[in-house]
mmCIF file with all atom_site columns, C-alpha atoms in Angstrom:
data_model
loop_
_atom_site.group_PDB
_atom_site.id
_atom_site.type_symbol
_atom_site.label_atom_id
_atom_site.label_alt_id
_atom_site.label_comp_id
_atom_site.label_asym_id
_atom_site.label_entity_id
_atom_site.label_seq_id
_atom_site.pdbx_PDB_ins_code
_atom_site.Cartn_x
_atom_site.Cartn_y
_atom_site.Cartn_z
_atom_site.occupancy
_atom_site.B_iso_or_equiv
_atom_site.pdbx_formal_charge
_atom_site.auth_seq_id
_atom_site.auth_comp_id
_atom_site.auth_asym_id
_atom_site.auth_atom_id
_atom_site.pdbx_PDB_model_num
ATOM 1   C CA . MET M 1 1   ? 75.854  -21.950 47.469 1.00 47.00 ? 1   MET M CA 1
ATOM 2   C CA . GLY M 1 2   ? 72.943  -23.996 49.235 1.00 51.00 ? 2   GLY M CA 1
ATOM 3   C CA . ARG M 1 3   ? 72.970  -27.058 51.220 1.00 48.00 ? 3   ARG M CA 1
ATOM 4   C CA . PRO M 1 4   ? 72.155  -30.300 49.226 1.00 47.00 ? 4   PRO M CA 1
ATOM 5   C CA . SER M 1 5   ? 68.723  -31.666 49.749 1.00 48.00 ? 5   SER M CA 1
ATOM 6   C CA . GLY M 1 6   ? 68.080  -34.951 51.548 1.00 47.00 ? 6   GLY M CA 1
ATOM 7   C CA . ARG M 1 7   ? 67.146  -36.512 48.252 1.00 45.00 ? 7   ARG M CA 1
ATOM 8   C CA . ALA M 1 8   ? 70.500  -35.384 46.652 1.00 41.00 ? 8   ALA M CA 1
ATOM 9   C CA . LEU M 1 9   ? 72.431  -36.871 49.499 1.00 37.00 ? 9   LEU M CA 1
ATOM 10  C CA . ALA M 1 10  ? 70.593  -40.137 49.180 1.00 43.00 ? 10  ALA M CA 1
ATOM 11  C CA . VAL M 1 11  ? 71.643  -40.298 45.497 1.00 37.00 ? 11  VAL M CA 1
ATOM 12  C CA . VAL M 1 12  ? 75.237  -39.495 46.332 1.00 37.00 ? 12  VAL M CA 1
ATOM 13  C CA . VAL M 1 13  ? 75.276  -42.285 48.964 1.00 38.00 ? 13  VAL M CA 1
ATOM 14  C CA . ALA M 1 14  ? 73.666  -44.870 46.674 1.00 43.00 ? 14  ALA M CA 1
ATOM 15  C CA . VAL M 1 15  ? 76.239  -44.220 43.939 1.00 37.00 ? 15  VAL M CA 1
ATOM 16  C CA . ALA M 1 16  ? 79.132  -44.492 46.454 1.00 41.00 ? 16  ALA M CA 1
ATOM 17  C CA . ALA M 1 17  ? 77.939  -47.833 47.669 1.00 40.00 ? 17  ALA M CA 1
ATOM 18  C CA . LEU M 1 18  ? 77.592  -48.939 43.977 1.00 39.00 ? 18  LEU M CA 1
ATOM 19  C CA . VAL M 1 19  ? 81.229  -47.909 43.410 1.00 34.00 ? 19  VAL M CA 1
ATOM 20  C CA . ALA M 1 20  ? 82.542  -49.508 46.646 1.00 37.00 ? 20  ALA M CA 1
ATOM 21  C CA . LEU M 1 21  ? 81.071  -52.790 45.568 1.00 34.00 ? 21  LEU M CA 1
ATOM 22  C CA . ALA M 1 22  ? 82.579  -52.656 42.255 1.00 32.00 ? 22  ALA M CA 1
ATOM 23  C CA . VAL M 1 23  ? 85.882  -52.009 43.596 1.00 32.00 ? 23  VAL M CA 1
ATOM 24  C CA . LEU M 1 24  ? 85.752  -54.592 46.491 1.00 31.00 ? 24  LEU M CA 1
ATOM 25  C CA . ARG M 1 25  ? 84.353  -57.427 44.354 1.00 30.00 ? 25  ARG M CA 1
ATOM 26  C CA . PRO M 1 26  ? 86.936  -59.845 43.248 1.00 33.00 ? 26  PRO M CA 1
ATOM 27  C CA . ALA M 1 27  ? 87.351  -60.049 39.467 1.00 32.00 ? 27  ALA M CA 1
ATOM 28  C CA . GLU M 1 28  ? 85.322  -62.926 37.939 1.00 31.00 ? 28  GLU M CA 1
ATOM 29  C CA . PRO M 1 29  ? 84.490  -63.800 34.220 1.00 32.00 ? 29  PRO M CA 1
ATOM 30  C CA . LEU M 1 30  ? 81.035  -62.788 33.141 1.00 29.00 ? 30  LEU M CA 1
ATOM 31  C CA . GLY M 1 31  ? 78.472  -65.385 33.313 1.00 29.00 ? 31  GLY M CA 1
ATOM 32  C CA . ILE M 1 32  ? 80.680  -67.613 35.537 1.00 31.00 ? 32  ILE M CA 1
ATOM 33  C CA . ARG M 1 33  ? 80.185  -68.009 39.229 1.00 33.00 ? 33  ARG M CA 1
ATOM 34  C CA . GLN M 1 34  ? 83.000  -69.118 41.433 1.00 36.00 ? 34  GLN M CA 1
ATOM 35  C CA . PRO M 1 35  ? 82.368  -72.728 42.779 1.00 36.00 ? 35  PRO M CA 1
ATOM 36  C CA . TYR M 1 36  ? 82.049  -73.481 46.414 1.00 32.00 ? 36  TYR M CA 1
ATOM 37  C CA . TRP M 1 37  ? 85.934  -74.556 46.769 1.00 32.00 ? 37  TRP M CA 1
ATOM 38  C CA . ALA M 1 38  ? 87.026  -71.365 45.122 1.00 35.00 ? 38  ALA M CA 1
ATOM 39  C CA . ARG M 1 39  ? 84.842  -69.328 47.504 1.00 36.00 ? 39  ARG M CA 1
ATOM 40  C CA . GLU M 1 40  ? 86.360  -71.221 50.494 1.00 35.00 ? 40  GLU M CA 1
ATOM 41  C CA . LEU M 1 41  ? 89.894  -70.083 49.262 1.00 37.00 ? 41  LEU M CA 1
ATOM 42  C CA . ALA M 1 42  ? 88.882  -66.323 48.711 1.00 39.00 ? 42  ALA M CA 1
ATOM 43  C CA . ALA M 1 43  ? 90.125  -65.036 51.973 1.00 41.00 ? 43  ALA M CA 1
ATOM 44  C CA . ALA M 1 44  ? 92.506  -62.243 52.395 1.00 39.00 ? 44  ALA M CA 1
ATOM 45  C CA . LEU M 1 45  ? 95.412  -62.931 54.694 1.00 53.00 ? 45  LEU M CA 1
ATOM 46  C CA . PRO M 1 46  ? 96.995  -59.513 55.620 1.00 56.00 ? 46  PRO M CA 1
ATOM 47  C CA . GLY M 1 47  ? 100.320 -60.022 57.396 1.00 58.00 ? 47  GLY M CA 1
ATOM 48  C CA . GLY M 1 48  ? 100.320 -63.717 56.614 1.00 57.00 ? 48  GLY M CA 1
ATOM 49  C CA . GLY M 1 49  ? 97.025  -64.337 58.414 1.00 60.00 ? 49  GLY M CA 1
ATOM 50  C CA . PRO M 1 50  ? 96.665  -66.103 61.912 1.00 67.00 ? 50  PRO M CA 1
ATOM 51  C CA . GLY M 1 51  ? 98.687  -69.190 60.746 1.00 83.00 ? 51  GLY M CA 1
ATOM 52  C CA . CYS M 1 52  ? 102.080 -67.371 60.930 1.00 93.00 ? 52  CYS M CA 1
ATOM 53  C CA . GLY M 1 53  ? 104.830 -69.535 62.183 1.00 92.00 ? 53  GLY M CA 1
ATOM 54  C CA . THR M 1 54  ? 102.517 -72.585 62.298 1.00 93.00 ? 54  THR M CA 1
ATOM 55  C CA . GLY M 1 55  ? 101.679 -75.610 59.869 1.00 91.00 ? 55  GLY M CA 1
ATOM 56  C CA . ALA M 1 56  ? 103.649 -77.729 57.361 1.00 91.00 ? 56  ALA M CA 1
ATOM 57  C CA . PRO M 1 57  ? 103.422 -77.771 53.448 1.00 93.00 ? 57  PRO M CA 1
ATOM 58  C CA . GLY M 1 58  ? 102.015 -81.333 53.326 1.00 90.00 ? 58  GLY M CA 1
ATOM 59  C CA . ARG M 1 59  ? 102.049 -83.125 50.079 1.00 90.00 ? 59  ARG M CA 1
ATOM 60  C CA . SER M 1 60  ? 101.233 -82.643 46.396 1.00 90.00 ? 60  SER M CA 1
ATOM 61  C CA . THR M 1 61  ? 98.027  -84.034 45.298 1.00 83.00 ? 61  THR M CA 1
ATOM 62  C CA . ALA M 1 62  ? 96.790  -85.217 41.730 1.00 65.00 ? 62  ALA M CA 1
ATOM 63  C CA . ALA M 1 63  ? 93.348  -85.169 40.150 1.00 63.00 ? 63  ALA M CA 1
ATOM 64  C CA . PRO M 1 64  ? 91.330  -88.456 40.098 1.00 69.00 ? 64  PRO M CA 1
ATOM 65  C CA . ALA M 1 65  ? 93.211  -91.440 38.278 1.00 67.00 ? 65  ALA M CA 1
ATOM 66  C CA . GLY M 1 66  ? 96.325  -89.037 37.992 1.00 66.00 ? 66  GLY M CA 1
ATOM 67  C CA . SER M 1 67  ? 94.718  -87.427 34.851 1.00 80.00 ? 67  SER M CA 1
ATOM 68  C CA . ALA M 1 68  ? 96.349  -83.988 35.555 1.00 89.00 ? 68  ALA M CA 1
ATOM 69  C CA . ARG M 1 69  ? 99.243  -82.902 37.676 1.00 91.00 ? 69  ARG M CA 1
ATOM 70  C CA . LEU M 1 70  ? 100.629 -79.577 38.743 1.00 94.00 ? 70  LEU M CA 1
ATOM 71  C CA . THR M 1 71  ? 104.356 -78.895 39.231 1.00 94.00 ? 71  THR M CA 1
ATOM 72  C CA . ILE M 1 72  ? 106.073 -76.014 40.600 1.00 96.00 ? 72  ILE M CA 1
ATOM 73  C CA . GLY M 1 73  ? 108.848 -74.846 38.011 1.00 93.00 ? 73  GLY M CA 1
ATOM 74  C CA . ALA M 1 74  ? 110.432 -71.893 39.742 1.00 94.00 ? 74  ALA M CA 1
ATOM 75  C CA . TYR M 1 75  ? 109.740 -69.172 42.377 1.00 95.00 ? 75  TYR M CA 1
ATOM 76  C CA . GLY M 1 76  ? 111.584 -66.480 43.616 1.00 93.00 ? 76  GLY M CA 1
ATOM 77  C CA . TYR M 1 77  ? 112.179 -62.664 44.542 1.00 92.00 ? 77  TYR M CA 1
ATOM 78  C CA . TYR M 1 78  ? 112.534 -59.824 41.868 1.00 89.00 ? 78  TYR M CA 1
ATOM 79  C CA . GLY M 1 79  ? 113.771 -56.543 43.061 1.00 88.00 ? 79  GLY M CA 1
ATOM 80  C CA . PRO M 1 80  ? 112.117 -53.341 41.836 1.00 85.00 ? 80  PRO M CA 1
ATOM 81  C CA . ASP M 1 81  ? 113.152 -51.897 38.433 1.00 81.00 ? 81  ASP M CA 1
ATOM 82  C CA . PRO M 1 82  ? 112.710 -48.217 38.454 1.00 79.00 ? 82  PRO M CA 1
ATOM 83  C CA . ARG M 1 83  ? 113.486 -48.062 34.805 1.00 81.00 ? 83  ARG M CA 1
ATOM 84  C CA . ALA M 1 84  ? 110.712 -50.273 33.733 1.00 73.00 ? 84  ALA M CA 1
ATOM 85  C CA . HIS M 1 85  ? 108.468 -48.821 36.611 1.00 77.00 ? 85  HIS M CA 1
ATOM 86  C CA . GLU M 1 86  ? 108.028 -52.312 38.201 1.00 80.00 ? 86  GLU M CA 1
ATOM 87  C CA . PRO M 1 87  ? 107.689 -52.787 41.845 1.00 85.00 ? 87  PRO M CA 1
ATOM 88  C CA . GLU M 1 88  ? 109.309 -55.672 43.734 1.00 89.00 ? 88  GLU M CA 1
ATOM 89  C CA . ARG M 1 89  ? 107.566 -58.798 43.448 1.00 91.00 ? 89  ARG M CA 1
ATOM 90  C CA . TYR M 1 90  ? 107.689 -62.532 44.360 1.00 95.00 ? 90  TYR M CA 1
ATOM 91  C CA . THR M 1 91  ? 106.363 -64.996 41.795 1.00 95.00 ? 91  THR M CA 1
ATOM 92  C CA . VAL M 1 92  ? 105.728 -68.725 41.521 1.00 97.00 ? 92  VAL M CA 1
ATOM 93  C CA . SER M 1 93  ? 105.636 -70.480 38.278 1.00 96.00 ? 93  SER M CA 1
ATOM 94  C CA . ALA M 1 94  ? 103.976 -73.780 37.656 1.00 97.00 ? 94  ALA M CA 1
ATOM 95  C CA . HIS M 1 95  ? 103.464 -76.179 34.865 1.00 95.00 ? 95  HIS M CA 1
ATOM 96  C CA . LEU M 1 96  ? 100.169 -78.049 34.417 1.00 94.00 ? 96  LEU M CA 1
ATOM 97  C CA . ALA M 1 97  ? 100.288 -81.317 32.746 1.00 92.00 ? 97  ALA M CA 1
ATOM 98  C CA . PRO M 1 98  ? 96.597  -82.257 31.579 1.00 91.00 ? 98  PRO M CA 1
ATOM 99  C CA . GLY M 1 99  ? 97.271  -85.965 31.245 1.00 86.00 ? 99  GLY M CA 1
ATOM 100 C CA . PRO M 1 100 ? 96.148  -88.049 27.942 1.00 86.00 ? 100 PRO M CA 1
ATOM 101 C CA . GLU M 1 101 ? 93.202  -85.517 27.287 1.00 89.00 ? 101 GLU M CA 1
ATOM 102 C CA . PRO M 1 102 ? 93.404  -81.681 26.815 1.00 92.00 ? 102 PRO M CA 1
ATOM 103 C CA . LEU M 1 103 ? 91.938  -79.580 29.384 1.00 93.00 ? 103 LEU M CA 1
ATOM 104 C CA . ARG M 1 104 ? 89.933  -76.417 28.982 1.00 96.00 ? 104 ARG M CA 1
ATOM 105 C CA . LEU M 1 105 ? 89.960  -74.239 32.087 1.00 97.00 ? 105 LEU M CA 1
ATOM 106 C CA . SER M 1 106 ? 88.620  -70.888 33.035 1.00 96.00 ? 106 SER M CA 1
ATOM 107 C CA . ALA M 1 107 ? 88.377  -68.850 36.274 1.00 96.00 ? 107 ALA M CA 1
ATOM 108 C CA . LEU M 1 108 ? 91.731  -69.895 37.373 1.00 97.00 ? 108 LEU M CA 1
ATOM 109 C CA . ARG M 1 109 ? 92.693  -68.753 41.113 1.00 97.00 ? 109 ARG M CA 1
ATOM 110 C CA . ALA M 1 110 ? 95.498  -69.901 43.356 1.00 97.00 ? 110 ALA M CA 1
ATOM 111 C CA . ALA M 1 111 ? 96.451  -69.962 46.998 1.00 96.00 ? 111 ALA M CA 1
ATOM 112 C CA . VAL M 1 112 ? 100.247 -69.603 47.915 1.00 96.00 ? 112 VAL M CA 1
ATOM 113 C CA . ASP M 1 113 ? 101.851 -70.602 51.288 1.00 96.00 ? 113 ASP M CA 1
ATOM 114 C CA . ILE M 1 114 ? 105.451 -70.434 52.124 1.00 96.00 ? 114 ILE M CA 1
ATOM 115 C CA . TYR M 1 115 ? 107.120 -72.218 54.994 1.00 96.00 ? 115 TYR M CA 1
ATOM 116 C CA . GLY M 1 116 ? 110.527 -71.624 56.307 1.00 95.00 ? 116 GLY M CA 1
ATOM 117 C CA . PRO M 1 117 ? 113.155 -74.439 56.960 1.00 94.00 ? 117 PRO M CA 1
ATOM 118 C CA . HIS M 1 118 ? 113.517 -76.446 59.981 1.00 93.00 ? 118 HIS M CA 1
ATOM 119 C CA . GLY M 1 119 ? 110.073 -76.129 61.337 1.00 91.00 ? 119 GLY M CA 1
ATOM 120 C CA . ARG M 1 120 ? 109.661 -72.400 61.258 1.00 92.00 ? 120 ARG M CA 1
ATOM 121 C CA . GLY M 1 121 ? 105.927 -72.719 60.025 1.00 94.00 ? 121 GLY M CA 1
ATOM 122 C CA . ARG M 1 122 ? 104.264 -70.201 57.444 1.00 95.00 ? 122 ARG M CA 1
ATOM 123 C CA . THR M 1 123 ? 106.134 -67.003 56.411 1.00 95.00 ? 123 THR M CA 1
ATOM 124 C CA . ALA M 1 124 ? 103.561 -65.858 53.994 1.00 95.00 ? 124 ALA M CA 1
ATOM 125 C CA . SER M 1 125 ? 100.139 -66.959 52.941 1.00 95.00 ? 125 SER M CA 1
ATOM 126 C CA . ALA M 1 126 ? 97.577  -65.734 50.493 1.00 95.00 ? 126 ALA M CA 1
ATOM 127 C CA . ARG M 1 127 ? 94.331  -66.846 48.733 1.00 94.00 ? 127 ARG M CA 1
ATOM 128 C CA . ASP M 1 128 ? 92.239  -66.135 45.827 1.00 95.00 ? 128 ASP M CA 1
ATOM 129 C CA . LEU M 1 129 ? 95.231  -64.877 43.866 1.00 96.00 ? 129 LEU M CA 1
ATOM 130 C CA . ALA M 1 130 ? 95.053  -64.215 40.013 1.00 96.00 ? 130 ALA M CA 1
ATOM 131 C CA . VAL M 1 131 ? 96.661  -66.740 37.687 1.00 97.00 ? 131 VAL M CA 1
ATOM 132 C CA . ARG M 1 132 ? 98.404  -65.611 34.452 1.00 96.00 ? 132 ARG M CA 1
ATOM 133 C CA . VAL M 1 133 ? 98.742  -68.065 31.648 1.00 97.00 ? 133 VAL M CA 1
ATOM 134 C CA . VAL M 1 134 ? 102.034 -67.391 29.882 1.00 96.00 ? 134 VAL M CA 1
ATOM 135 C CA . THR M 1 135 ? 104.301 -69.120 27.461 1.00 94.00 ? 135 THR M CA 1
ATOM 136 C CA . GLY M 1 136 ? 108.016 -69.106 26.447 1.00 89.00 ? 136 GLY M CA 1
ATOM 137 C CA . PRO M 1 137 ? 111.134 -67.861 28.324 1.00 86.00 ? 137 PRO M CA 1
ATOM 138 C CA . ALA M 1 138 ? 109.682 -64.330 28.319 1.00 85.00 ? 138 ALA M CA 1
ATOM 139 C CA . SER M 1 139 ? 106.531 -65.406 29.821 1.00 89.00 ? 139 SER M CA 1
ATOM 140 C CA . LYS M 1 140 ? 104.550 -63.894 26.992 1.00 93.00 ? 140 LYS M CA 1
ATOM 141 C CA . PRO M 1 141 ? 100.783 -63.660 28.233 1.00 95.00 ? 141 PRO M CA 1
ATOM 142 C CA . VAL M 1 142 ? 98.390  -66.110 26.547 1.00 95.00 ? 142 VAL M CA 1
ATOM 143 C CA . ARG M 1 143 ? 94.890  -64.924 25.307 1.00 95.00 ? 143 ARG M CA 1
ATOM 144 C CA . PRO M 1 144 ? 91.830  -67.243 26.288 1.00 95.00 ? 144 PRO M CA 1
ATOM 145 C CA . GLY M 1 145 ? 89.864  -68.876 23.428 1.00 94.00 ? 145 GLY M CA 1
ATOM 146 C CA . ARG M 1 146 ? 86.559  -67.282 22.268 1.00 94.00 ? 146 ARG M CA 1
ATOM 147 C CA . ASP M 1 147 ? 84.741  -69.352 24.902 1.00 95.00 ? 147 ASP M CA 1
ATOM 148 C CA . GLY M 1 148 ? 86.791  -67.680 27.637 1.00 95.00 ? 148 GLY M CA 1
ATOM 149 C CA . THR M 1 149 ? 88.824  -70.965 28.297 1.00 96.00 ? 149 THR M CA 1
ATOM 150 C CA . TYR M 1 150 ? 92.701  -71.840 28.262 1.00 96.00 ? 150 TYR M CA 1
ATOM 151 C CA . ARG M 1 151 ? 93.461  -75.131 26.433 1.00 95.00 ? 151 ARG M CA 1
ATOM 152 C CA . PHE M 1 152 ? 96.159  -77.128 27.989 1.00 96.00 ? 152 PHE M CA 1
ATOM 153 C CA . THR M 1 153 ? 97.556  -80.108 26.092 1.00 93.00 ? 153 THR M CA 1
ATOM 154 C CA . ARG M 1 154 ? 100.413 -82.559 26.508 1.00 89.00 ? 154 ARG M CA 1
ATOM 155 C CA . GLY M 1 155 ? 103.688 -81.238 25.421 1.00 85.00 ? 155 GLY M CA 1
ATOM 156 C CA . ASP M 1 156 ? 102.539 -77.404 25.260 1.00 90.00 ? 156 ASP M CA 1
ATOM 157 C CA . ASP M 1 157 ? 104.814 -74.693 26.552 1.00 90.00 ? 157 ASP M CA 1
ATOM 158 C CA . LEU M 1 158 ? 102.155 -72.966 28.670 1.00 94.00 ? 158 LEU M CA 1
ATOM 159 C CA . HIS M 1 159 ? 102.907 -72.060 32.264 1.00 95.00 ? 159 HIS M CA 1
ATOM 160 C CA . LEU M 1 160 ? 101.183 -70.542 35.207 1.00 97.00 ? 160 LEU M CA 1
ATOM 161 C CA . ALA M 1 161 ? 102.407 -67.371 36.970 1.00 96.00 ? 161 ALA M CA 1
ATOM 162 C CA . VAL M 1 162 ? 101.218 -66.215 40.339 1.00 97.00 ? 162 VAL M CA 1
ATOM 163 C CA . GLU M 1 163 ? 102.340 -62.984 42.122 1.00 95.00 ? 163 GLU M CA 1
ATOM 164 C CA . LEU M 1 164 ? 102.365 -63.003 46.054 1.00 95.00 ? 164 LEU M CA 1
ATOM 165 C CA . PRO M 1 165 ? 101.522 -59.633 47.409 1.00 93.00 ? 165 PRO M CA 1
ATOM 166 C CA . ALA M 1 166 ? 103.676 -58.024 49.965 1.00 92.00 ? 166 ALA M CA 1
ATOM 167 C CA . ALA M 1 167 ? 100.703 -57.851 52.342 1.00 92.00 ? 167 ALA M CA 1
ATOM 168 C CA . ALA M 1 168 ? 100.800 -61.540 52.638 1.00 94.00 ? 168 ALA M CA 1
ATOM 169 C CA . VAL M 1 169 ? 104.136 -61.711 54.271 1.00 95.00 ? 169 VAL M CA 1
ATOM 170 C CA . CYS M 1 170 ? 104.251 -62.624 57.851 1.00 94.00 ? 170 CYS M CA 1
ATOM 171 C CA . PRO M 1 171 ? 105.841 -60.015 60.495 1.00 93.00 ? 171 PRO M CA 1
ATOM 172 C CA . GLY M 1 172 ? 109.488 -60.320 60.672 1.00 93.00 ? 172 GLY M CA 1
ATOM 173 C CA . ASP M 1 173 ? 109.883 -61.185 57.141 1.00 93.00 ? 173 ASP M CA 1
ATOM 174 C CA . SER M 1 174 ? 109.756 -59.602 53.674 1.00 94.00 ? 174 SER M CA 1
ATOM 175 C CA . LEU M 1 175 ? 109.336 -60.508 50.082 1.00 94.00 ? 175 LEU M CA 1
ATOM 176 C CA . SER M 1 176 ? 113.122 -60.382 49.738 1.00 93.00 ? 176 SER M CA 1
ATOM 177 C CA . SER M 1 177 ? 113.699 -62.722 52.718 1.00 94.00 ? 177 SER M CA 1
ATOM 178 C CA . LEU M 1 178 ? 111.174 -65.469 51.780 1.00 95.00 ? 178 LEU M CA 1
ATOM 179 C CA . ASN M 1 179 ? 113.841 -67.523 50.018 1.00 93.00 ? 179 ASN M CA 1
ATOM 180 C CA . THR M 1 180 ? 116.496 -67.208 52.748 1.00 93.00 ? 180 THR M CA 1
ATOM 181 C CA . CYS M 1 181 ? 118.042 -70.692 53.671 1.00 94.00 ? 181 CYS M CA 1
ATOM 182 C CA . ASP M 1 182 ? 119.196 -71.580 57.201 1.00 94.00 ? 182 ASP M CA 1
ATOM 183 C CA . PRO M 1 183 ? 122.166 -71.434 57.073 1.00 94.00 ? 183 PRO M CA 1
ATOM 184 C CA . PRO M 1 184 ? 122.274 -68.930 54.176 1.00 91.00 ? 184 PRO M CA 1
ATOM 185 C CA . ARG M 1 185 ? 125.213 -70.860 52.379 1.00 90.00 ? 185 ARG M CA 1
ATOM 186 C CA . THR M 1 186 ? 124.000 -74.392 52.113 1.00 92.00 ? 186 THR M CA 1
ATOM 187 C CA . ASN M 1 187 ? 123.798 -77.162 49.492 1.00 90.00 ? 187 ASN M CA 1
ATOM 188 C CA . GLN M 1 188 ? 120.965 -78.849 51.306 1.00 92.00 ? 188 GLN M CA 1
ATOM 189 C CA . ILE M 1 189 ? 117.376 -78.429 49.983 1.00 92.00 ? 189 ILE M CA 1
ATOM 190 C CA . GLU M 1 190 ? 116.113 -79.143 53.499 1.00 93.00 ? 190 GLU M CA 1
ATOM 191 C CA . ASP M 1 191 ? 117.841 -75.984 54.651 1.00 95.00 ? 191 ASP M CA 1
ATOM 192 C CA . CYS M 1 192 ? 115.727 -73.853 52.503 1.00 95.00 ? 192 CYS M CA 1
ATOM 193 C CA . PRO M 1 193 ? 111.940 -72.655 52.280 1.00 95.00 ? 193 PRO M CA 1
ATOM 194 C CA . VAL M 1 194 ? 109.250 -74.794 50.743 1.00 96.00 ? 194 VAL M CA 1
ATOM 195 C CA . VAL M 1 195 ? 106.440 -73.393 48.596 1.00 97.00 ? 195 VAL M CA 1
ATOM 196 C CA . ARG M 1 196 ? 102.831 -74.832 48.369 1.00 97.00 ? 196 ARG M CA 1
ATOM 197 C CA . LEU M 1 197 ? 100.622 -73.777 45.443 1.00 97.00 ? 197 LEU M CA 1
ATOM 198 C CA . ALA M 1 198 ? 96.897  -74.772 45.288 1.00 96.00 ? 198 ALA M CA 1
ATOM 199 C CA . LEU M 1 199 ? 95.291  -74.282 41.962 1.00 96.00 ? 199 LEU M CA 1
ATOM 200 C CA . THR M 1 200 ? 91.276  -74.216 41.505 1.00 96.00 ? 200 THR M CA 1
ATOM 201 C CA . ALA M 1 201 ? 89.670  -73.761 38.004 1.00 96.00 ? 201 ALA M CA 1
ATOM 202 C CA . HIS M 1 202 ? 86.477  -74.459 36.318 1.00 96.00 ? 202 HIS M CA 1
ATOM 203 C CA . GLY M 1 203 ? 87.192  -77.561 34.164 1.00 94.00 ? 203 GLY M CA 1
ATOM 204 C CA . LEU M 1 204 ? 89.866  -78.945 36.349 1.00 92.00 ? 204 LEU M CA 1
ATOM 205 C CA . PRO M 1 205 ? 89.254  -82.837 37.217 1.00 86.00 ? 205 PRO M CA 1
ATOM 206 C CA . GLY M 1 206 ? 88.503  -82.781 40.940 1.00 86.00 ? 206 GLY M CA 1
ATOM 207 C CA . GLY M 1 207 ? 88.194  -78.807 41.093 1.00 90.00 ? 207 GLY M CA 1
ATOM 208 C CA . ARG M 1 208 ? 91.560  -78.421 42.820 1.00 92.00 ? 208 ARG M CA 1
ATOM 209 C CA . LEU M 1 209 ? 95.227  -79.221 42.497 1.00 94.00 ? 209 LEU M CA 1
ATOM 210 C CA . VAL M 1 210 ? 98.082  -78.748 45.119 1.00 95.00 ? 210 VAL M CA 1
ATOM 211 C CA . THR M 1 211 ? 101.793 -78.868 44.556 1.00 95.00 ? 211 THR M CA 1
ATOM 212 C CA . VAL M 1 212 ? 104.795 -78.563 46.850 1.00 96.00 ? 212 VAL M CA 1
ATOM 213 C CA . SER M 1 213 ? 108.257 -77.361 45.810 1.00 95.00 ? 213 SER M CA 1
ATOM 214 C CA . PHE M 1 214 ? 109.977 -80.111 47.883 1.00 92.00 ? 214 PHE M CA 1
ATOM 215 C CA . GLU M 1 215 ? 108.846 -83.439 49.332 1.00 87.00 ? 215 GLU M CA 1
ATOM 216 C CA . PRO M 1 216 ? 111.519 -85.384 51.406 1.00 76.00 ? 216 PRO M CA 1
ATOM 217 C CA . ASP M 1 217 ? 109.696 -88.689 51.036 1.00 65.00 ? 217 ASP M CA 1
ATOM 218 C CA . ALA M 1 218 ? 109.288 -88.064 47.047 1.00 53.00 ? 218 ALA M CA 1
ATOM 219 C CA . ARG M 1 219 ? 113.062 -87.665 46.754 1.00 49.00 ? 219 ARG M CA 1
ATOM 220 C CA . ASP M 1 220 ? 113.881 -90.542 48.836 1.00 43.00 ? 220 ASP M CA 1
ATOM 221 C CA . ALA M 1 221 ? 111.392 -92.758 46.961 1.00 40.00 ? 221 ALA M CA 1
#
């Protein structure tokens, strides 16, 4: 069998480059470009990124005039299920209250940071994560409307689910240890980790909402 010509090799290289671009490019709805604030969040943080062991969760924010609010409902580790062929995962669930007027959102993305108790700083950090819109106790997936948007109204049963990748966990921690309190057996929420979730989406007032699982000042107010 003869050696391929230079022209054939060039074609192979060009096809390989196109395939690489298709694989590496983040998923994005057709015809919708990510706004500038979403592009700023789109950064892979392997091993938790350079901020491991530093920082604090800060405070939750609301859209202008308090028209929308994001609240973490649950978060935690789920072990692997060989029977269902499901790997281990760490999931953050949140509820979006749209305010008096319904919201139509698309291109939902999230950033997640987890902070250890007693000033440990970040134990995991990830950006540009996919956001699933689900409903009900079984977290049944919700399909977007014909225009590609999800409609959020007051009193609906929609929730947001975000999966934290194992690669985002800082050295010395694991998905299964992220919720470990210090001391392990405690009744004080201050002894446990804090989750920070930032949501970006087209159609979201202000473009971005942040929620924190625990704020000492909010409880004492």
